[in-house]
Amino acid sequence: MSELNTTTAPNVQPTEPMVPENAPLPPSKRPPGPWMMVWKKFSRNPFAMTGLVVLTIFILVAIFAKWIAPYDPAQIDMLGANLKPGTGDHLLGTDELGRDIFSRLVYSSQVSMTIGFSVALIAVCFGSIIGAISGYFGGWIDTLIMRIIDVMISLPSLFVNILVMAIFGTKMIYLILILALTSWTGVARLVRGQFLQLREMQYVEAAKATGVSSWGIIFRHLLRNASFPIIVNATLMVGGAILSESGLSYLGLGIQIPKTSWGQMLSNSQEFMLTNPMQAIYPGLCILIVVLAVNFIGDGIRDALDPRQKNSRRRLAKWRKNFLKSGI
């Protein structure tokens, strides 16, 4: 038998296709923007997310109060006064005038949410503009504005609120304006401090050299870079406005009947603390939960915007593991 000469084919490795020199580069993954990074950090905070969910629920209740509340909050039924929770269609019972407590809580959320967010919006807008003018222009303008702010801060805000409400009346628009008037000073001082730092940056000098006006620099460049601390302060201001409104309503200078608010419900229930304490506990819990949720959100935003925030041990361990796998 003749031997057959068998040859084994060499193991040929597949070669990568040749890429022309002028070929365009493959599209790279777009890096996340600053707001997306803030949201990722915020969503990892369980307290902040819990506060966001709770506040969203209260906002939805305030929006759809007409369909959620089973009764008119001002409807009086003396035959059904002081009913216990769960009696008939009254989920939380009735007050001394037979008004449904659950319906009054639902409609009170409309007043409290409206006042809280309106006061925060007006105070932040006005305070940001005043603080921006003071910090950017400096000189005698800064001195004059700061002395006015010092005088306003030295006045007791509760006394000023009571005085204005006693003179001009207890309409909601007056309540919003006076609370905003006594709340913008903190925002102005915060924005002024940010502008004193930002106005020395090189991009501000470049904008001046290209002919951009002072107002253009303030609104296009500086306010955008100072927006993070302003947002944090605005979230915390919502809770403060709700507490202030509740305090004035408790003193009888806030929201008046037939409208209702949590502070007014507390004021009406103080005479029945021994016989029916739940009338005061329900609105007090609503104020506590909403203010606590807003504070959690503000703390979460502050932590998400702080570049010096320390990373958790779990994230550090994950980065260390990926680093060892890469073999760099």
CSV table of C-alpha atoms in Angstrom, one decimal:
chain,number,residue,atom,x,y,z
A,1,MET,CA,0.0,0.0,0.0
A,2,SER,CA,1.3,3.4,-0.9
A,3,GLU,CA,1.4,5.9,1.8
A,4,LEU,CA,-0.7,8.9,1.3
A,5,ASN,CA,1.0,12.2,1.9
A,6,THR,CA,-1.5,14.1,4.1
A,7,THR,CA,-0.8,17.7,4.8
A,8,THR,CA,-2.7,19.7,7.3
A,9,ALA,CA,-3.8,23.1,6.4
A,10,PRO,CA,-2.4,25.8,8.6
A,11,ASN,CA,-4.6,27.4,11.2
A,12,VAL,CA,-5.5,30.7,9.6
A,13,GLN,CA,-6.7,33.4,11.9
A,14,PRO,CA,-9.4,35.7,10.5
A,15,THR,CA,-8.0,39.1,9.8
A,16,GLU,CA,-9.9,42.3,10.6
A,17,PRO,CA,-11.2,44.1,7.6
A,18,MET,CA,-9.1,47.0,6.4
A,19,VAL,CA,-10.5,50.3,7.4
A,20,PRO,CA,-9.7,53.2,5.0
A,21,GLU,CA,-7.9,56.1,6.4
A,22,ASN,CA,-10.6,58.6,5.5
A,23,ALA,CA,-13.5,56.4,6.8
A,24,PRO,CA,-15.7,58.2,9.4
A,25,LEU,CA,-15.3,57.1,13.0
A,26,PRO,CA,-18.2,55.0,14.4
A,27,PRO,CA,-20.6,57.0,16.4
A,28,SER,CA,-19.7,57.1,20.1
A,29,LYS,CA,-22.2,56.9,22.9
A,30,ARG,CA,-23.3,60.3,24.0
A,31,PRO,CA,-22.3,61.1,27.5
A,32,PRO,CA,-25.2,61.9,29.9
A,33,GLY,CA,-25.9,65.6,30.5
A,34,PRO,CA,-25.6,67.3,33.8
A,35,TRP,CA,-29.4,67.1,34.5
A,36,MET,CA,-29.4,63.3,33.8
A,37,MET,CA,-26.4,62.8,36.2
A,38,VAL,CA,-28.3,64.8,38.8
A,39,TRP,CA,-31.4,62.7,38.4
A,40,LYS,CA,-29.3,59.4,38.6
A,41,LYS,CA,-27.8,60.6,41.9
A,42,PHE,CA,-31.2,61.8,43.2
A,43,SER,CA,-33.0,58.5,42.3
A,44,ARG,CA,-30.5,56.6,44.4
A,45,ASN,CA,-31.5,58.5,47.5
A,46,PRO,CA,-34.4,56.5,49.1
A,47,PHE,CA,-35.5,59.4,51.3
A,48,ALA,CA,-35.6,61.8,48.4
A,49,MET,CA,-37.6,59.4,46.2
A,50,THR,CA,-40.0,58.7,49.0
A,51,GLY,CA,-40.5,62.5,49.5
A,52,LEU,CA,-41.1,62.9,45.8
A,53,VAL,CA,-43.7,60.2,45.7
A,54,VAL,CA,-45.5,61.6,48.8
A,55,LEU,CA,-45.5,65.1,47.4
A,56,THR,CA,-46.7,63.9,44.0
A,57,ILE,CA,-49.6,62.2,45.7
A,58,PHE,CA,-50.6,65.3,47.6
A,59,ILE,CA,-50.4,67.4,44.4
A,60,LEU,CA,-52.6,64.9,42.6
A,61,VAL,CA,-55.1,65.0,45.4
A,62,ALA,CA,-55.2,68.8,45.3
A,63,ILE,CA,-55.7,68.8,41.5
A,64,PHE,CA,-58.5,66.2,41.5
A,65,ALA,CA,-60.0,67.3,44.8
A,66,LYS,CA,-63.4,67.8,43.2
A,67,TRP,CA,-63.6,64.1,42.2
A,68,ILE,CA,-61.9,62.7,45.3
A,69,ALA,CA,-63.9,64.5,48.1
A,70,PRO,CA,-67.3,62.9,48.7
A,71,TYR,CA,-68.8,66.0,50.2
A,72,ASP,CA,-68.7,69.7,49.9
A,73,PRO,CA,-66.2,70.9,52.5
A,74,ALA,CA,-68.5,73.7,53.6
A,75,GLN,CA,-71.7,71.6,53.9
A,76,ILE,CA,-73.1,71.8,57.4
A,77,ASP,CA,-75.2,68.9,58.9
A,78,MET,CA,-75.9,69.5,62.6
A,79,LEU,CA,-77.7,66.2,62.9
A,80,GLY,CA,-74.4,64.4,61.9
A,81,ALA,CA,-72.0,66.4,64.1
A,82,ASN,CA,-69.0,64.7,65.7
A,83,LEU,CA,-69.4,61.4,64.0
A,84,LYS,CA,-66.7,58.8,64.6
A,85,PRO,CA,-64.4,57.7,61.7
A,86,GLY,CA,-66.1,55.1,59.5
A,87,THR,CA,-69.6,56.1,60.3
A,88,GLY,CA,-71.7,56.0,57.1
A,89,ASP,CA,-69.9,57.6,54.2
A,90,HIS,CA,-67.7,59.7,56.4
A,91,LEU,CA,-64.3,58.0,56.2
A,92,LEU,CA,-62.7,60.2,59.0
A,93,GLY,CA,-65.9,61.3,60.7
A,94,THR,CA,-67.3,64.8,61.0
A,95,ASP,CA,-66.5,67.9,63.0
A,96,GLU,CA,-68.6,69.9,65.4
A,97,LEU,CA,-70.7,71.3,62.5
A,98,GLY,CA,-71.2,68.0,60.7
A,99,ARG,CA,-68.7,68.8,58.0
A,100,ASP,CA,-66.9,65.8,56.5
A,101,ILE,CA,-63.3,65.9,57.8
A,102,PHE,CA,-61.9,63.9,54.8
A,103,SER,CA,-63.4,66.3,52.3
A,104,ARG,CA,-62.0,69.3,54.2
A,105,LEU,CA,-58.5,67.7,54.2
A,106,VAL,CA,-58.7,67.1,50.5
A,107,TYR,CA,-59.8,70.7,49.7
A,108,SER,CA,-57.3,72.1,52.2
A,109,SER,CA,-54.5,70.5,50.2
A,110,GLN,CA,-55.4,72.8,47.3
A,111,VAL,CA,-54.9,75.9,49.4
A,112,SER,CA,-51.7,74.7,51.1
A,113,MET,CA,-50.1,73.6,47.8
A,114,THR,CA,-51.1,76.7,46.0
A,115,ILE,CA,-49.7,79.0,48.6
A,116,GLY,CA,-46.5,76.9,49.1
A,117,PHE,CA,-45.5,76.8,45.5
A,118,SER,CA,-46.7,80.4,44.7
A,119,VAL,CA,-44.7,81.9,47.5
A,120,ALA,CA,-41.6,79.9,46.6
A,121,LEU,CA,-41.9,80.9,42.9
A,122,ILE,CA,-42.3,84.7,43.6
A,123,ALA,CA,-39.7,84.8,46.3
A,124,VAL,CA,-37.1,82.9,44.2
A,125,CYS,CA,-37.7,85.0,41.1
A,126,PHE,CA,-37.6,88.3,42.9
A,127,GLY,CA,-34.8,87.4,45.2
A,128,SER,CA,-32.7,86.0,42.4
A,129,ILE,CA,-33.0,89.2,40.3
A,130,ILE,CA,-32.2,91.5,43.3
A,131,GLY,CA,-29.2,89.3,44.3
A,132,ALA,CA,-27.9,89.1,40.8
A,133,ILE,CA,-28.0,92.9,40.4
A,134,SER,CA,-26.3,93.4,43.8
A,135,GLY,CA,-23.6,90.8,43.2
A,136,TYR,CA,-22.7,91.7,39.6
A,137,PHE,CA,-22.6,95.5,39.7
A,138,GLY,CA,-21.3,95.8,43.2
A,139,GLY,CA,-20.3,99.3,44.5
A,140,TRP,CA,-22.9,101.6,45.9
A,141,ILE,CA,-25.7,99.4,44.4
A,142,ASP,CA,-24.5,96.4,46.4
A,143,THR,CA,-24.2,98.5,49.6
A,144,LEU,CA,-27.7,100.0,49.2
A,145,ILE,CA,-29.4,96.6,48.5
A,146,MET,CA,-27.6,94.8,51.3
A,147,ARG,CA,-28.5,97.5,53.9
A,148,ILE,CA,-32.2,97.2,52.8
A,149,ILE,CA,-32.0,93.4,53.2
A,150,ASP,CA,-30.4,93.8,56.6
A,151,VAL,CA,-33.3,96.0,57.7
A,152,MET,CA,-35.9,93.5,56.4
A,153,ILE,CA,-34.2,90.6,58.1
A,154,SER,CA,-34.1,92.4,61.4
A,155,LEU,CA,-37.9,92.8,61.4
A,156,PRO,CA,-39.8,89.9,63.0
A,157,SER,CA,-41.5,88.2,60.0
A,158,LEU,CA,-44.5,86.9,62.0
A,159,PHE,CA,-45.2,90.4,63.3
A,160,VAL,CA,-45.0,91.9,59.8
A,161,ASN,CA,-47.3,89.2,58.4
A,162,ILE,CA,-49.9,89.8,61.1
A,163,LEU,CA,-49.8,93.5,60.7
A,164,VAL,CA,-50.2,93.4,56.9
A,165,MET,CA,-53.0,90.8,57.1
A,166,ALA,CA,-54.8,92.9,59.7
A,167,ILE,CA,-54.6,96.0,57.6
A,168,PHE,CA,-55.2,94.7,54.0
A,169,GLY,CA,-57.5,91.7,54.8
A,170,THR,CA,-57.2,88.0,54.6
A,171,LYS,CA,-57.5,87.3,50.9
A,172,MET,CA,-55.3,84.6,49.5
A,173,ILE,CA,-53.5,86.9,47.2
A,174,TYR,CA,-52.5,89.2,50.1
A,175,LEU,CA,-51.3,86.1,52.0
A,176,ILE,CA,-49.1,84.9,49.1
A,177,LEU,CA,-47.6,88.4,48.6
A,178,ILE,CA,-46.8,89.1,52.2
A,179,LEU,CA,-45.2,85.6,52.7
A,180,ALA,CA,-43.1,86.1,49.5
A,181,LEU,CA,-42.2,89.7,50.6
A,182,THR,CA,-40.7,88.3,53.9
A,183,SER,CA,-39.0,85.3,52.2
A,184,TRP,CA,-36.9,86.7,49.3
A,185,THR,CA,-34.1,88.1,51.3
A,186,GLY,CA,-32.4,84.7,51.9
A,187,VAL,CA,-32.5,83.9,48.2
A,188,ALA,CA,-31.0,87.4,47.4
A,189,ARG,CA,-28.1,86.9,49.7
A,190,LEU,CA,-27.4,83.4,48.3
A,191,VAL,CA,-27.4,84.6,44.7
A,192,ARG,CA,-25.3,87.6,45.6
A,193,GLY,CA,-22.6,85.3,47.1
A,194,GLN,CA,-22.6,83.2,44.0
A,195,PHE,CA,-22.3,86.2,41.6
A,196,LEU,CA,-19.4,87.6,43.6
A,197,GLN,CA,-17.5,84.4,42.7
A,198,LEU,CA,-18.8,83.9,39.1
A,199,ARG,CA,-18.3,87.5,37.9
A,200,GLU,CA,-14.5,87.0,38.1
A,201,MET,CA,-14.5,84.0,35.8
A,202,GLN,CA,-12.7,84.2,32.4
A,203,TYR,CA,-15.9,83.5,30.4
A,204,VAL,CA,-17.4,86.6,31.9
A,205,GLU,CA,-14.4,88.7,30.7
A,206,ALA,CA,-14.7,87.0,27.3
A,207,ALA,CA,-18.4,87.9,27.1
A,208,LYS,CA,-17.6,91.5,27.9
A,209,ALA,CA,-14.9,91.6,25.3
A,210,THR,CA,-17.3,90.4,22.6
A,211,GLY,CA,-19.8,93.1,23.4
A,212,VAL,CA,-22.4,91.2,25.4
A,213,SER,CA,-24.4,93.6,27.6
A,214,SER,CA,-24.4,93.3,31.4
A,215,TRP,CA,-28.0,92.0,31.5
A,216,GLY,CA,-27.1,89.4,28.9
A,217,ILE,CA,-24.2,88.2,31.0
A,218,ILE,CA,-26.5,88.1,34.1
A,219,PHE,CA,-29.4,86.2,32.5
A,220,ARG,CA,-27.6,84.1,29.9
A,221,HIS,CA,-24.4,83.0,31.8
A,222,LEU,CA,-24.3,83.8,35.5
A,223,LEU,CA,-27.9,82.8,36.6
A,224,ARG,CA,-27.6,79.5,34.7
A,225,ASN,CA,-24.4,78.7,36.6
A,226,ALA,CA,-26.0,79.7,39.9
A,227,SER,CA,-29.2,77.7,39.3
A,228,PHE,CA,-28.3,74.7,41.4
A,229,PRO,CA,-28.3,76.3,44.9
A,230,ILE,CA,-31.3,78.4,43.9
A,231,ILE,CA,-33.3,75.2,43.1
A,232,VAL,CA,-32.3,73.7,46.5
A,233,ASN,CA,-33.4,76.8,48.3
A,234,ALA,CA,-36.7,76.9,46.4
A,235,THR,CA,-37.6,73.4,47.4
A,236,LEU,CA,-37.0,74.1,51.1
A,237,MET,CA,-39.0,77.4,50.8
A,238,VAL,CA,-42.2,75.5,49.8
A,239,GLY,CA,-42.3,73.8,53.2
A,240,GLY,CA,-41.6,77.0,55.0
A,241,ALA,CA,-44.4,78.8,53.2
A,242,ILE,CA,-46.9,76.0,54.1
A,243,LEU,CA,-45.9,76.3,57.8
A,244,SER,CA,-46.2,80.1,57.7
A,245,GLU,CA,-49.7,79.8,56.2
A,246,SER,CA,-50.7,77.2,58.7
A,247,GLY,CA,-49.5,79.5,61.5
A,248,LEU,CA,-51.4,82.5,60.3
A,249,SER,CA,-54.6,80.5,59.7
A,250,TYR,CA,-54.3,79.0,63.2
A,251,LEU,CA,-54.2,82.6,64.5
A,252,GLY,CA,-57.3,83.4,62.5
A,253,LEU,CA,-55.5,85.7,60.0
A,254,GLY,CA,-55.1,83.3,57.2
A,255,ILE,CA,-57.7,81.5,55.0
A,256,GLN,CA,-61.2,82.3,56.0
A,257,ILE,CA,-64.5,80.4,55.6
A,258,PRO,CA,-66.0,79.1,53.3
A,259,LYS,CA,-62.5,78.1,52.1
A,260,THR,CA,-60.5,75.8,54.3
A,261,SER,CA,-56.9,75.0,55.0
A,262,TRP,CA,-55.0,72.7,57.3
A,263,GLY,CA,-54.1,75.6,59.6
A,264,GLN,CA,-57.8,76.7,59.8
A,265,MET,CA,-58.8,73.2,60.7
A,266,LEU,CA,-56.2,73.2,63.5
A,267,SER,CA,-57.6,76.5,64.8
A,268,ASN,CA,-61.2,75.2,64.8
A,269,SER,CA,-60.3,72.0,66.6
A,270,GLN,CA,-58.5,73.5,69.5
A,271,GLU,CA,-61.7,73.7,71.5
A,272,PHE,CA,-62.3,70.0,71.1
A,273,MET,CA,-58.9,68.6,71.9
A,274,LEU,CA,-60.1,66.7,74.9
A,275,THR,CA,-63.4,65.4,73.4
A,276,ASN,CA,-62.4,64.8,69.8
A,277,PRO,CA,-58.6,65.1,69.4
A,278,MET,CA,-58.6,63.5,65.9
A,279,GLN,CA,-59.9,66.7,64.5
A,280,ALA,CA,-56.5,68.2,65.2
A,281,ILE,CA,-54.4,65.1,64.5
A,282,TYR,CA,-55.5,64.8,60.9
A,283,PRO,CA,-54.5,68.2,59.6
A,284,GLY,CA,-51.4,68.2,61.8
A,285,LEU,CA,-50.3,65.0,60.2
A,286,CYS,CA,-50.9,66.4,56.7
A,287,ILE,CA,-48.7,69.4,57.5
A,288,LEU,CA,-46.0,67.2,59.0
A,289,ILE,CA,-45.9,64.7,56.1
A,290,VAL,CA,-45.9,67.4,53.3
A,291,VAL,CA,-43.2,69.5,55.0
A,292,LEU,CA,-41.1,66.5,55.7
A,293,ALA,CA,-41.4,65.3,52.1
A,294,VAL,CA,-40.4,68.7,50.8
A,295,ASN,CA,-37.3,68.7,53.1
A,296,PHE,CA,-36.3,65.2,52.0
A,297,ILE,CA,-36.6,66.4,48.4
A,298,GLY,CA,-34.5,69.5,49.1
A,299,ASP,CA,-31.8,67.4,50.9
A,300,GLY,CA,-31.8,64.9,48.0
A,301,ILE,CA,-31.3,67.7,45.4
A,302,ARG,CA,-28.5,69.2,47.5
A,303,ASP,CA,-26.7,65.9,47.8
A,304,ALA,CA,-27.1,65.3,44.0
A,305,LEU,CA,-25.8,68.7,43.1
A,306,ASP,CA,-22.8,68.6,45.5
A,307,PRO,CA,-19.7,67.4,43.6
A,308,ARG,CA,-17.9,66.9,46.9
A,309,GLN,CA,-20.5,64.3,48.0
A,310,LYS,CA,-18.7,61.2,49.2
A,311,ASN,CA,-19.4,58.0,47.3
A,312,SER,CA,-20.9,55.0,49.1
A,313,ARG,CA,-18.9,52.0,50.0
A,314,ARG,CA,-20.9,49.8,47.6
A,315,ARG,CA,-20.1,52.0,44.6
A,316,LEU,CA,-16.4,52.2,45.6
A,317,ALA,CA,-16.3,48.4,45.8
A,318,LYS,CA,-17.9,48.1,42.4
A,319,TRP,CA,-15.4,50.6,40.8
A,320,ARG,CA,-12.5,48.7,42.4
A,321,LYS,CA,-13.8,45.4,41.0
A,322,ASN,CA,-14.2,46.8,37.5
A,323,PHE,CA,-10.7,48.3,37.7
A,324,LEU,CA,-9.1,44.9,38.6
A,325,LYS,CA,-11.0,43.2,35.8
A,326,SER,CA,-9.8,45.7,33.2
A,327,GLY,CA,-6.2,44.9,34.2
A,328,ILE,CA,-5.0,48.4,33.8
